[in-house]
């Protein structure tokens, strides 16, 4: 598989799998800052290698994970992802997929429990500028996930001078056209390579206010939140 890093929060029995590679090339990708779980106190250096499907399953069983969050990178470009998710369901482990929504196999929707689609921008031009790809697939797949009945939520990143209040409002309006009850989170951008600054909490609050004009369940992350649970490095 494309999995190269696993962390675990024992208190909530939740493991996070980190997948290598992505079909987008976002200018402000957090992975340009670190390839590892940002909640770890210390982890650096190069990747130790990729794990096979069996190795991933063995590790999850050994640590006793009850929930698995799949992130990256972009997990959906891994051809073994649908099989992993199927095996997790058979083992009674719930799965959460964090994705840019660009590619989506039907087989995945049969077994995954929850999906978070990151919508980078509503404007296709802005989306292409930031990610290198059109947002058409993402928006189409967003509706497809909703129609499949899989639990769906969404998030966007507030980036000063790029994705601000008006753009967030347009994204929220799109989500509400699918269902105004879909949860939506606005994350403060974490600066990478000095491209843009982090937004102020006032700016993020303004974006939340705008999104709430369209959606009922809007939350945010200011970027300075304290960890609720201990996170351990597994591999
Ligand atoms: S979609 Fe996510 S992982 Fe992929 S390049 Fe963009 S920020 Fe990075």
CSV table of C-alpha atoms and ligand atoms in Angstrom, one decimal:
chain,number,residue,atom,x,y,z
A,1,UNK,CA,0.0,0.0,0.0
A,2,UNK,CA,1.0,3.7,-0.1
A,3,UNK,CA,0.9,3.8,3.8
A,4,UNK,CA,4.2,4.9,5.3
A,5,UNK,CA,3.2,6.3,8.7
A,6,UNK,CA,0.7,5.3,11.4
A,7,UNK,CA,-0.2,7.1,14.7
A,8,UNK,CA,-2.5,6.0,17.5
A,9,UNK,CA,-4.6,7.8,20.1
A,10,UNK,CA,-5.2,5.1,22.8
A,11,UNK,CA,-7.8,7.0,24.7
A,12,UNK,CA,-10.2,7.0,21.8
A,13,UNK,CA,-8.8,3.8,20.2
A,14,UNK,CA,-8.3,5.7,16.9
A,15,UNK,CA,-5.4,5.1,14.4
A,16,UNK,CA,-4.4,7.5,11.6
A,17,UNK,CA,-3.0,6.1,8.4
A,18,UNK,CA,-0.8,8.3,6.3
A,19,UNK,CA,-0.8,7.6,2.5
A,20,UNK,CA,1.9,8.9,0.2
A,21,UNK,CA,1.2,10.7,-3.0
A,22,UNK,CA,-1.6,12.9,-4.2
A,23,UNK,CA,-3.4,13.7,-7.5
A,24,UNK,CA,-3.4,17.5,-6.6
A,25,UNK,CA,-0.3,19.7,-6.2
A,26,UNK,CA,-1.6,22.3,-3.8
A,27,UNK,CA,0.7,25.3,-3.4
A,28,UNK,CA,0.2,25.4,0.4
A,29,UNK,CA,0.2,21.6,1.1
A,30,UNK,CA,1.0,21.0,4.7
A,31,UNK,CA,3.1,18.0,3.6
A,32,UNK,CA,5.7,20.4,2.3
A,33,UNK,CA,6.2,21.2,6.0
A,34,UNK,CA,6.0,17.7,7.5
A,35,UNK,CA,5.1,14.3,6.2
A,36,UNK,CA,4.2,13.1,9.7
A,37,UNK,CA,1.3,13.6,12.1
A,38,UNK,CA,1.5,17.2,13.3
A,39,UNK,CA,0.3,16.1,16.8
A,40,UNK,CA,3.4,14.1,17.5
A,41,UNK,CA,5.9,15.7,19.9
A,42,UNK,CA,8.8,14.5,17.8
A,43,UNK,CA,9.1,12.7,14.4
A,44,UNK,CA,11.3,13.6,11.6
A,45,UNK,CA,13.7,12.1,9.1
A,46,UNK,CA,12.9,10.2,6.0
A,47,UNK,CA,10.1,7.7,5.5
A,48,UNK,CA,10.9,4.2,6.7
A,49,UNK,CA,9.2,2.5,3.7
A,50,UNK,CA,5.7,1.4,2.7
A,51,UNK,CA,3.5,-1.2,4.5
A,52,UNK,CA,1.7,-4.0,2.8
A,53,UNK,CA,-2.1,-4.5,3.3
A,54,UNK,CA,-1.5,-7.4,5.7
A,55,UNK,CA,1.1,-5.4,7.7
A,56,UNK,CA,-1.4,-2.5,8.1
A,57,UNK,CA,-4.1,-4.9,9.3
A,58,UNK,CA,-1.8,-6.7,11.7
A,59,UNK,CA,-0.7,-3.4,13.2
A,60,UNK,CA,-4.3,-2.2,13.6
A,61,UNK,CA,-5.2,-5.5,15.3
A,62,UNK,CA,-2.2,-5.4,17.6
A,63,UNK,CA,-2.8,-1.9,18.8
A,64,UNK,CA,-6.6,-2.5,19.2
A,65,UNK,CA,-7.8,0.3,16.9
A,66,UNK,CA,-11.6,0.6,16.7
A,67,UNK,CA,-11.6,3.6,14.3
A,68,UNK,CA,-9.2,4.2,11.5
A,69,UNK,CA,-8.7,7.6,9.8
A,70,UNK,CA,-7.2,7.5,6.4
A,71,UNK,CA,-5.4,10.6,5.3
A,72,UNK,CA,-2.3,11.7,3.5
A,73,UNK,CA,-1.5,12.6,0.9
A,74,UNK,CA,-4.5,11.3,-0.9
A,75,UNK,CA,-5.7,7.8,0.1
A,76,UNK,CA,-8.0,7.3,-2.9
A,77,UNK,CA,-5.1,7.0,-5.4
A,78,UNK,CA,-4.0,3.8,-3.6
A,79,UNK,CA,-5.6,0.9,-5.6
A,80,UNK,CA,-5.7,-1.2,-2.4
A,81,UNK,CA,-7.8,1.3,-0.4
A,82,UNK,CA,-11.2,-0.3,-1.2
A,83,UNK,CA,-9.9,-3.7,-0.1
A,84,UNK,CA,-8.5,-2.2,3.1
A,85,UNK,CA,-11.8,-0.6,3.9
A,86,UNK,CA,-13.8,-3.8,3.1
A,87,UNK,CA,-11.5,-5.7,5.5
A,88,UNK,CA,-11.9,-3.1,8.2
A,89,UNK,CA,-15.7,-3.3,8.0
A,90,UNK,CA,-15.5,-7.1,8.3
A,91,UNK,CA,-13.3,-6.7,11.4
A,92,UNK,CA,-15.8,-4.3,13.0
A,93,UNK,CA,-13.4,-1.4,12.7
A,94,UNK,CA,-15.0,1.9,11.5
A,95,UNK,CA,-13.3,3.9,8.8
A,96,UNK,CA,-13.1,7.6,8.1
A,97,UNK,CA,-11.7,8.8,4.8
A,98,UNK,CA,-10.2,12.3,4.4
A,99,UNK,CA,-10.1,13.1,0.7
A,100,UNK,CA,-9.9,15.9,-1.9
A,101,UNK,CA,-12.8,14.0,-3.6
A,102,UNK,CA,-11.2,14.0,-7.1
A,103,UNK,CA,-11.3,10.2,-7.5
A,104,UNK,CA,-13.9,7.9,-6.0
A,105,UNK,CA,-14.4,4.2,-6.6
A,106,UNK,CA,-17.9,2.9,-6.1
A,107,UNK,CA,-16.5,-0.1,-4.2
A,108,UNK,CA,-15.2,2.3,-1.6
A,109,UNK,CA,-18.7,3.7,-0.9
A,110,UNK,CA,-20.0,0.2,-0.1
A,111,UNK,CA,-17.8,-0.1,3.0
A,112,UNK,CA,-16.5,3.2,4.2
A,113,UNK,CA,-18.3,4.6,7.3
A,114,UNK,CA,-17.6,8.3,7.0
A,115,UNK,CA,-16.0,10.7,4.4
A,116,UNK,CA,-14.7,14.2,4.8
A,117,UNK,CA,-14.3,16.0,1.5
A,118,UNK,CA,-11.9,18.9,1.5
A,119,UNK,CA,-13.2,21.6,-0.9
A,120,UNK,CA,-10.3,23.9,-1.7
A,121,UNK,CA,-12.3,26.5,-3.6
A,122,UNK,CA,-15.7,27.1,-5.3
A,123,UNK,CA,-14.2,29.1,-8.2
A,124,UNK,CA,-12.8,26.7,-10.7
A,125,UNK,CA,-10.1,29.2,-11.7
A,126,UNK,CA,-9.0,29.6,-8.1
A,127,UNK,CA,-9.1,25.8,-7.6
A,128,UNK,CA,-6.9,25.3,-10.6
A,129,UNK,CA,-4.5,28.0,-9.4
A,130,UNK,CA,-4.2,26.4,-5.9
A,131,UNK,CA,-4.3,22.7,-6.7
A,132,UNK,CA,-3.4,22.4,-10.4
A,133,UNK,CA,-6.8,20.6,-11.1
A,134,UNK,CA,-10.4,21.6,-11.8
A,135,UNK,CA,-12.9,21.2,-8.9
A,136,UNK,CA,-15.6,19.6,-11.1
A,137,UNK,CA,-14.9,16.0,-10.1
A,138,UNK,CA,-14.8,17.0,-6.4
A,139,UNK,CA,-18.2,18.8,-6.5
A,140,UNK,CA,-19.7,16.0,-8.6
A,141,UNK,CA,-18.4,13.3,-6.2
A,142,UNK,CA,-19.6,15.3,-3.2
A,143,UNK,CA,-23.1,14.8,-4.4
A,144,UNK,CA,-22.4,11.2,-5.2
A,145,UNK,CA,-21.2,10.5,-1.7
A,146,UNK,CA,-24.3,12.2,-0.2
A,147,UNK,CA,-26.6,10.2,-2.5
A,148,UNK,CA,-24.9,7.0,-1.5
A,149,UNK,CA,-26.0,7.5,2.1
A,150,UNK,CA,-22.4,7.5,3.5
A,151,UNK,CA,-22.0,9.9,6.4
A,152,UNK,CA,-20.5,13.1,4.9
A,153,UNK,CA,-18.9,16.2,6.2
A,154,UNK,CA,-16.6,18.8,4.6
A,155,UNK,CA,-13.8,21.2,5.4
A,156,UNK,CA,-12.1,24.1,3.7
A,157,UNK,CA,-9.0,26.1,4.6
A,158,UNK,CA,-9.1,29.8,5.1
A,159,UNK,CA,-6.1,31.3,3.3
A,160,UNK,CA,-5.6,35.0,3.5
A,161,UNK,CA,-5.6,36.7,0.1
A,162,UNK,CA,-6.8,33.5,-1.6
A,163,UNK,CA,-9.7,31.7,0.0
A,164,UNK,CA,-11.4,34.2,2.2
A,165,UNK,CA,-14.9,35.0,3.5
A,166,UNK,CA,-16.6,35.4,0.2
A,167,UNK,CA,-15.1,32.2,-1.3
A,168,UNK,CA,-16.0,30.3,1.9
A,169,UNK,CA,-19.5,31.6,1.6
A,170,UNK,CA,-19.8,30.3,-2.0
A,171,UNK,CA,-18.5,26.8,-0.9
A,172,UNK,CA,-21.0,26.8,2.0
A,173,UNK,CA,-23.8,27.7,-0.5
A,174,UNK,CA,-22.8,24.8,-2.7
A,175,UNK,CA,-22.9,22.4,0.3
A,176,UNK,CA,-26.3,23.7,1.4
A,177,UNK,CA,-27.6,23.0,-2.1
A,178,UNK,CA,-26.8,19.3,-1.3
A,179,UNK,CA,-28.1,19.5,2.3
A,180,UNK,CA,-27.8,22.4,4.8
A,181,UNK,CA,-27.4,19.8,7.6
A,182,UNK,CA,-24.0,18.6,6.3
A,183,UNK,CA,-21.3,19.5,8.9
A,184,UNK,CA,-18.7,22.0,7.6
A,185,UNK,CA,-15.4,23.0,9.3
A,186,UNK,CA,-13.2,26.0,8.4
A,187,UNK,CA,-9.5,25.4,9.2
A,188,UNK,CA,-7.0,28.2,9.6
A,189,UNK,CA,-4.2,27.9,7.1
A,190,UNK,CA,-0.8,26.8,8.5
A,191,UNK,CA,1.9,28.8,6.6
A,192,UNK,CA,4.1,26.7,4.4
A,193,UNK,CA,7.3,28.0,2.7
A,194,UNK,CA,6.2,31.6,3.5
A,195,UNK,CA,3.5,31.6,0.8
A,196,UNK,CA,0.7,33.2,2.8
A,197,UNK,CA,0.3,34.2,6.4
A,198,UNK,CA,-2.0,32.4,8.9
A,199,UNK,CA,-5.4,34.0,9.2
A,200,UNK,CA,-6.4,35.9,12.4
A,201,UNK,CA,-9.1,34.4,14.6
A,202,UNK,CA,-11.3,37.4,13.7
A,203,UNK,CA,-11.0,36.5,10.0
A,204,UNK,CA,-11.9,32.8,10.7
A,205,UNK,CA,-14.9,33.9,12.8
A,206,UNK,CA,-16.1,36.1,9.9
A,207,UNK,CA,-15.9,33.1,7.6
A,208,UNK,CA,-17.9,31.0,10.1
A,209,UNK,CA,-20.5,33.7,10.2
A,210,UNK,CA,-20.8,33.8,6.4
A,211,UNK,CA,-21.0,30.0,6.2
A,212,UNK,CA,-23.7,29.9,8.8
A,213,UNK,CA,-25.9,31.9,6.4
A,214,UNK,CA,-26.1,28.7,4.4
A,215,UNK,CA,-25.4,25.8,6.8
A,216,UNK,CA,-26.5,24.9,10.3
A,217,UNK,CA,-23.5,23.0,11.5
A,218,UNK,CA,-20.4,25.1,11.0
A,219,UNK,CA,-17.3,24.8,13.2
A,220,UNK,CA,-13.7,26.0,12.9
A,221,UNK,CA,-10.1,25.4,13.9
A,222,UNK,CA,-7.9,28.4,14.7
A,223,UNK,CA,-4.7,26.4,14.5
A,224,UNK,CA,-3.7,26.9,18.2
A,225,UNK,CA,-6.1,24.3,19.7
A,226,UNK,CA,-4.7,22.1,22.5
A,227,UNK,CA,-4.6,18.3,21.9
A,228,UNK,CA,-7.5,16.5,23.6
A,229,UNK,CA,-5.8,13.1,23.5
A,230,UNK,CA,-2.3,11.7,23.5
A,231,UNK,CA,-1.1,10.7,20.1
A,232,UNK,CA,1.6,8.0,19.8
A,233,UNK,CA,3.9,7.2,16.9
A,234,UNK,CA,3.4,3.6,15.8
A,235,UNK,CA,5.5,3.5,12.7
B,1,LIG,S1,-5.0,17.6,-1.7
B,1,LIG,FE1,-4.1,17.6,0.4
B,1,LIG,S2,-2.4,16.2,0.3
B,1,LIG,FE2,-3.0,16.7,-1.8
B,1,LIG,S3,-1.6,18.3,-2.4
B,1,LIG,FE3,-3.5,19.3,-1.7
B,1,LIG,S4,-3.2,19.7,0.5
B,1,LIG,FE4,-1.6,18.2,-0.2
